[in-house]
Tab-separated table of C-alpha atoms and ligand atoms in Angstrom:
chain	number	residue	atom	x	y	z
A	1	MET	CA	94.648	113.206	72.931
A	2	LEU	CA	94.775	116.396	72.180
A	3	LEU	CA	97.967	118.675	73.274
A	4	GLY	CA	97.626	122.543	73.162
A	5	GLY	CA	97.742	125.824	75.254
A	6	PRO	CA	94.933	127.250	77.215
A	7	GLY	CA	92.681	128.721	74.828
A	8	SER	CA	94.047	126.737	71.439
A	9	GLY	CA	90.419	125.740	71.036
A	10	LYS	CA	91.817	121.874	71.786
A	11	GLY	CA	88.380	121.439	73.726
A	12	THR	CA	85.927	122.279	70.788
A	13	GLN	CA	88.098	120.207	68.530
A	14	ALA	CA	87.970	117.423	71.235
A	15	VAL	CA	84.421	117.876	71.459
A	16	ARG	CA	83.655	117.246	67.678
A	17	LEU	CA	86.029	114.552	67.395
A	18	ALA	CA	84.420	112.362	69.945
A	19	ALA	CA	81.055	113.056	68.288
A	20	HIS	CA	82.623	112.224	64.933
A	21	LEU	CA	84.180	108.970	66.363
A	22	GLY	CA	81.468	108.021	68.575
A	23	VAL	CA	83.470	108.015	71.812
A	24	PRO	CA	83.517	109.928	75.085
A	25	HIS	CA	85.175	113.204	75.676
A	26	ILE	CA	87.295	113.180	78.400
A	27	SER	CA	88.484	116.400	79.653
A	28	THR	CA	90.344	116.508	82.959
A	29	GLY	CA	89.561	120.465	83.257
A	30	ASP	CA	85.785	119.620	83.139
A	31	LEU	CA	86.149	117.007	85.401
A	32	PHE	CA	87.908	119.076	87.997
A	33	ARG	CA	85.228	121.725	87.883
A	34	ASP	CA	82.455	119.080	88.119
A	35	ASN	CA	84.159	118.060	91.385
A	36	VAL	CA	84.605	121.602	92.504
A	37	ASP	CA	80.643	122.302	91.839
A	38	ARG	CA	79.600	119.067	93.641
A	39	GLY	CA	81.868	119.734	96.620
A	40	THR	CA	83.578	116.687	96.410
A	41	ARG	CA	86.537	116.101	98.673
A	42	LEU	CA	88.580	115.953	94.965
A	43	GLY	CA	86.965	119.005	94.056
A	44	GLU	CA	87.979	120.645	97.511
A	45	ARG	CA	91.716	119.437	96.919
A	46	ALA	CA	91.803	120.711	93.352
A	47	ARG	CA	90.079	124.126	94.253
A	48	ARG	CA	92.929	126.482	94.931
A	49	TYR	CA	95.067	125.154	92.312
A	50	ILE	CA	92.454	125.751	89.496
A	51	ASP	CA	91.655	129.107	90.802
A	52	ALA	CA	95.403	130.114	90.820
A	53	GLY	CA	95.996	128.785	87.077
A	54	GLU	CA	98.439	126.365	88.348
A	55	LEU	CA	98.621	122.357	87.805
A	56	VAL	CA	96.670	120.426	90.344
A	57	PRO	CA	99.284	117.761	91.872
A	58	ASP	CA	100.097	114.705	90.069
A	59	ASP	CA	98.728	112.019	92.307
A	60	ILE	CA	95.207	113.830	92.693
A	61	THR	CA	94.851	114.009	88.671
A	62	ARG	CA	96.497	110.521	87.892
A	63	ALA	CA	93.872	108.863	90.243
A	64	MET	CA	91.113	110.968	88.800
A	65	VAL	CA	92.208	110.070	84.962
A	66	ARG	CA	92.361	106.345	85.878
A	67	ASP	CA	89.127	105.825	87.422
A	68	ARG	CA	87.446	107.555	84.309
A	69	LEU	CA	89.336	105.661	82.033
A	70	ALA	CA	88.324	102.462	83.813
A	71	GLN	CA	84.580	103.476	83.234
A	72	PRO	CA	83.092	100.781	80.373
A	73	ASP	CA	82.129	103.747	78.130
A	74	THR	CA	86.094	103.798	76.758
A	75	GLU	CA	86.197	100.234	75.759
A	76	ARG	CA	85.741	101.481	72.005
A	77	GLY	CA	88.211	104.658	72.577
A	78	PHE	CA	88.260	108.064	74.625
A	79	ILE	CA	89.366	111.575	73.361
A	80	LEU	CA	91.500	112.958	76.320
A	81	ASP	CA	91.588	116.611	76.701
A	82	GLY	CA	93.997	118.292	78.741
A	83	TYR	CA	96.065	115.232	80.109
A	84	PRO	CA	99.061	114.767	79.920
A	85	ARG	CA	99.946	118.466	80.266
A	86	THR	CA	103.392	117.324	81.455
A	87	ARG	CA	106.255	114.652	80.344
A	88	THR	CA	105.776	113.196	83.805
A	89	GLN	CA	101.874	113.031	83.492
A	90	ALA	CA	102.868	111.428	80.060
A	91	VAL	CA	104.219	108.702	81.463
A	92	ALA	CA	101.819	108.042	84.364
A	93	LEU	CA	99.464	107.715	81.717
A	94	ASP	CA	101.331	105.298	79.710
A	95	GLY	CA	101.239	103.110	82.752
A	96	ILE	CA	97.316	103.681	83.173
A	97	ILE	CA	96.502	102.745	79.536
A	98	ALA	CA	98.906	99.766	79.772
A	99	SER	CA	97.091	98.541	82.849
A	100	LEU	CA	93.666	98.966	81.049
A	101	GLY	CA	95.361	96.554	77.857
A	102	ARG	CA	94.561	99.799	75.719
A	103	ARG	CA	97.145	101.651	73.618
A	104	LEU	CA	97.371	105.499	72.324
A	105	ALA	CA	96.376	105.806	68.538
A	106	ALA	CA	97.641	109.616	68.177
A	107	ALA	CA	98.708	112.756	69.837
A	108	ILE	CA	97.257	115.536	68.172
A	109	HIS	CA	99.356	118.924	68.754
A	110	VAL	CA	96.961	121.681	67.949
A	111	PHE	CA	99.426	124.650	67.476
A	112	VAL	CA	98.096	128.474	68.122
A	113	SER	CA	100.642	131.611	68.534
A	114	ASP	CA	100.881	133.145	71.864
A	115	GLY	CA	99.398	136.217	70.852
A	116	GLU	CA	96.181	134.387	69.565
A	117	LEU	CA	95.939	132.437	72.826
A	118	ARG	CA	95.963	135.381	74.985
A	119	ALA	CA	93.493	137.411	72.787
A	120	ARG	CA	91.264	134.373	72.721
A	121	LEU	CA	91.559	133.813	76.218
A	122	SER	CA	90.435	137.358	77.346
A	123	ALA	CA	87.599	136.914	74.977
A	124	ARG	CA	86.222	133.690	76.696
A	125	GLY	CA	85.392	134.864	80.323
A	126	ARG	CA	85.432	131.602	82.217
A	127	ASP	CA	86.202	132.048	86.201
A	128	ASP	CA	90.045	131.271	85.610
A	129	ASP	CA	90.608	133.675	82.467
A	130	ASP	CA	91.117	136.836	84.553
A	131	VAL	CA	94.614	138.250	83.572
A	132	ASN	CA	96.554	137.077	86.330
A	133	THR	CA	95.445	133.613	86.199
A	134	VAL	CA	95.901	133.590	82.351
A	135	ARG	CA	99.593	134.744	83.026
A	136	THR	CA	100.221	132.123	85.280
A	137	ARG	CA	98.384	129.252	82.530
A	138	LEU	CA	100.294	130.224	79.723
A	139	ARG	CA	103.789	130.319	82.001
A	140	THR	CA	102.696	126.582	82.992
A	141	PHE	CA	101.821	125.649	79.640
A	142	HIS	CA	105.435	126.765	78.015
A	143	ARG	CA	107.124	125.235	80.895
A	144	TYR	CA	106.277	121.712	80.027
A	145	HIS	CA	104.937	121.612	76.600
A	146	GLY	CA	108.199	121.428	74.487
A	147	SER	CA	109.163	118.547	76.270
A	148	LEU	CA	105.777	116.832	76.394
A	149	VAL	CA	105.356	117.522	72.758
A	150	GLU	CA	108.937	115.994	72.014
A	151	TYR	CA	107.771	112.901	74.124
A	152	TYR	CA	105.116	112.041	71.515
A	153	ARG	CA	107.447	112.706	68.407
A	154	GLN	CA	109.871	110.233	69.773
A	155	ALA	CA	107.167	107.570	70.525
A	156	GLY	CA	105.851	108.661	66.687
A	157	LEU	CA	102.530	109.293	67.629
A	158	LEU	CA	102.649	113.216	67.075
A	159	TYR	CA	100.079	114.824	64.586
A	160	ASP	CA	100.935	118.655	64.186
A	161	VAL	CA	97.505	120.591	63.349
A	162	ASP	CA	97.348	124.606	62.823
A	163	GLY	CA	94.965	125.743	65.248
A	164	GLU	CA	94.472	129.443	63.834
A	165	GLY	CA	92.013	130.454	61.564
A	166	GLU	CA	88.512	129.228	61.492
A	167	MET	CA	86.914	126.606	63.806
A	168	GLU	CA	85.592	124.612	60.745
A	169	ALA	CA	88.917	124.616	59.074
A	170	VAL	CA	90.921	123.327	61.855
A	171	ALA	CA	87.998	120.846	62.410
A	172	ALA	CA	88.663	119.494	58.987
A	173	ARG	CA	92.398	119.272	59.547
A	174	VAL	CA	91.702	117.385	62.795
A	175	LEU	CA	89.131	115.243	61.130
A	176	GLY	CA	91.820	114.558	58.405
A	177	ILE	CA	93.812	112.694	60.607
A	178	PHE	CA	91.703	110.014	60.851
A	179	PRO	CA	90.358	108.742	57.275
B	1	LIG	P1	91.329	123.534	81.417
B	1	LIG	O1	90.105	123.254	80.940
B	1	LIG	O2	92.237	122.100	80.481
B	1	LIG	O3	92.265	124.783	80.880
B	1	LIG	O4	92.212	123.283	82.959
B	1	LIG	C1	91.460	124.022	84.046
B	1	LIG	C2	92.528	123.559	85.220
B	1	LIG	O5	92.246	122.604	85.620
B	1	LIG	C3	94.068	123.906	84.933
B	1	LIG	O6	94.448	125.209	85.101
B	1	LIG	C4	94.580	123.078	86.240
B	1	LIG	O7	94.393	123.636	87.425
B	1	LIG	C5	93.486	121.765	86.097
B	1	LIG	N1	93.914	121.035	85.180
B	1	LIG	C6	93.476	120.487	84.274
B	1	LIG	N2	94.086	119.501	83.718
B	1	LIG	C7	95.150	119.564	84.533
B	1	LIG	C8	96.247	118.448	84.418
B	1	LIG	N3	96.501	117.162	83.193
B	1	LIG	N4	97.100	118.360	85.417
B	1	LIG	C9	96.970	119.605	86.488
B	1	LIG	N5	96.027	120.136	86.584
B	1	LIG	C10	94.815	119.956	85.430
């Protein structure tokens, strides 16, 4: 799983790592956007939170993640991107993983400074990248991130990766975790 702020590049790195390991890339942001685009009930419930840059309520998110991880293509592993975002979600994920008879291999923390996060987000131009939403997303990120990182550090699963600099250099650091 990858942990990092909005605009940290964790999504890009997650896609590359998943391709490298030959396992599915599972992004909760992508799953939500797909549901919104298809006009599903889940998408309708999640939309206003996404538009505001707030976290979608835990019960909705947890059910979506559980359903996705129960799909047969995850049998050889998976890369989770964007979940968990809080310690509460991390505990929920432990429950989901245990109920599926699996275990987590690593929590990769892609670290990028705040100034760099803001610069990258303003250059990106996704629907939820406007100034107010970015501010809310960064605030939300900071509220939960520290205790989330601590959770995985205590579990002995945390790998810190410097997320600044060239994308290729960051990718090499991430891939270096898996010899
Ligand atoms: P992302 O693509 O990861 O930046 O996610 C985009 C938006 O989807 C977030 O701003 C949240 O509204 C929602 N979202 C994604 N992952 C989660 C999560 N783990 N918990 C709650 N909301 C989420």
